[in-house]
CSV table of C-alpha atoms in Angstrom, one decimal:
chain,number,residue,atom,x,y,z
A,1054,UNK,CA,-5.5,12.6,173.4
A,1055,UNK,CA,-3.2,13.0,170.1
A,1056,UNK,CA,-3.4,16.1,168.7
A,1057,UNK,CA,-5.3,16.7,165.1
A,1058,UNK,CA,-3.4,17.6,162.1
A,1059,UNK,CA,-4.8,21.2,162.1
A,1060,UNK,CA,-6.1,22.9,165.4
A,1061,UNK,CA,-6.3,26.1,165.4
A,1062,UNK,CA,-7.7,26.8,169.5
A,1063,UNK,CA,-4.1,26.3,170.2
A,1064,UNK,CA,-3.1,29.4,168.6
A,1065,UNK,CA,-3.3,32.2,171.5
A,1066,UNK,CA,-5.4,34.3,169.7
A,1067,UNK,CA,-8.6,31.6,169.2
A,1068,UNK,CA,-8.1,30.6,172.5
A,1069,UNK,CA,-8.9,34.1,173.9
A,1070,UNK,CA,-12.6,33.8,172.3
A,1071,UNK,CA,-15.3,32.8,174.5
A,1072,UNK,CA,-17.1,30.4,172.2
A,1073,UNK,CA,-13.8,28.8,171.4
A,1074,UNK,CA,-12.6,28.7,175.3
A,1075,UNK,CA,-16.2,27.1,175.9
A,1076,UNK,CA,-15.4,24.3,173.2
A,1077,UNK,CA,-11.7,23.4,174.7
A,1078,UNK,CA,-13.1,23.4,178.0
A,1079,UNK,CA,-16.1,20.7,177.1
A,1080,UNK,CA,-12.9,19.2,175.0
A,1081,UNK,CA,-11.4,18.5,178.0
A,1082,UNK,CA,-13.9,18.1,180.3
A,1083,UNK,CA,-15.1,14.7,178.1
A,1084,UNK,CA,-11.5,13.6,177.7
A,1085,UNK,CA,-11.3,13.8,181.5
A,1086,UNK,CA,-14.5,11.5,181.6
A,1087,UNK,CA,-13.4,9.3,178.9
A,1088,UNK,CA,-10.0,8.7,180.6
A,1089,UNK,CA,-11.9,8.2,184.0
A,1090,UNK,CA,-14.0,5.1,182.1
A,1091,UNK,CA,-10.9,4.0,180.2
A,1092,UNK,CA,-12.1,5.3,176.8
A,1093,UNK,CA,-9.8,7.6,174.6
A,1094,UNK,CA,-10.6,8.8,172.0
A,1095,UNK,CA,-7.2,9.9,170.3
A,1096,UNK,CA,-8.3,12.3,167.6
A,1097,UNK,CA,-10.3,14.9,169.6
A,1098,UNK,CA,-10.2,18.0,168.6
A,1099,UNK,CA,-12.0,21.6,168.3
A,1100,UNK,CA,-13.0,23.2,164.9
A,1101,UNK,CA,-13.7,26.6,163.9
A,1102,UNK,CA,-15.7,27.8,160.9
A,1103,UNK,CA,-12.4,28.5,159.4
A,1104,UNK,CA,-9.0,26.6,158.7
A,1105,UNK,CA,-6.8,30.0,158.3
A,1106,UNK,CA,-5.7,32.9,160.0
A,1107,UNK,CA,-9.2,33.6,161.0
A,1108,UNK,CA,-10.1,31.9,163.9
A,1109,UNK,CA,-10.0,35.0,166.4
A,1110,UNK,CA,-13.1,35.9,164.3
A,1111,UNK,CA,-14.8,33.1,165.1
A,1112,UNK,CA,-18.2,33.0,166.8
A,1113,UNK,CA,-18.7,29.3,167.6
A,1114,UNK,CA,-16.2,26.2,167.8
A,1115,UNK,CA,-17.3,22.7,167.5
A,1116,UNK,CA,-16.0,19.6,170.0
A,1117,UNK,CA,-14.6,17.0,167.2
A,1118,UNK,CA,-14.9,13.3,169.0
A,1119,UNK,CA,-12.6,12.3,165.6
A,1120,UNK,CA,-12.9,8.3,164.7
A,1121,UNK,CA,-12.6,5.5,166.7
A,1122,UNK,CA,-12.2,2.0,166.7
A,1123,UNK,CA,-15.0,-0.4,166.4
A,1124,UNK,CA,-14.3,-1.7,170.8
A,1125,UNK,CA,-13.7,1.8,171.6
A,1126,UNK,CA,-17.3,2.7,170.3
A,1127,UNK,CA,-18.6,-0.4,172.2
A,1128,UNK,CA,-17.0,0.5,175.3
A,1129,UNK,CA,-18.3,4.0,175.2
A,1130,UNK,CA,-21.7,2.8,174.5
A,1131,UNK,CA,-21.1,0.2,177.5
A,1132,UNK,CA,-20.5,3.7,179.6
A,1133,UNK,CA,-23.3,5.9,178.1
A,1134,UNK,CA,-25.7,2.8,179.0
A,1135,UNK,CA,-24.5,2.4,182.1
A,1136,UNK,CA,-24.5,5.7,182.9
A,1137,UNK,CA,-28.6,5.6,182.1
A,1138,UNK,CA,-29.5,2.8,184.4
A,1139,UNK,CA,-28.1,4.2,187.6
């Protein structure tokens, strides 16, 4: 998992929101997965609502999955739908 150009839950002070624990948590918890199924995704990532100073304000944090190859996508589809039929 390579790390984004900009994330801002690294910073100590974002980190120490809930909302934006909770995302870095389900960040890893679905790298964890992913690496377990031989799927990585290298541009995951967390967002919040702003790219500045800010992000101790923030109320929410999304889980960025980033881009991915076209046989990375196939694979993780192979692993979603696999998942679903046991």
């Amino acid at each position: 998992m390579a790390p984004a150009t900009h994330n801002p839950a690294n910073t100590p002070k974002a980190a120490a929101h809930p909302k934006v624990q909770e995302a870095l948590d389900a960040r890893d918890a679905l790298a964890a997965a992913l690496t377990q199924a031989g799927i990585q995704l290298p541009a995951m990532d967390i967002r919040t609502p702003w790219l500045d100073d800010r992000e101790a304000e923030a109320s929410y944090a999304l889980v960025n999955l980033g881009v991915c190859s076209a046989p990375v996508a196939h694979a993780l589809a192979t692993v979603i739908m696999n998942g679903l039929t046991t």
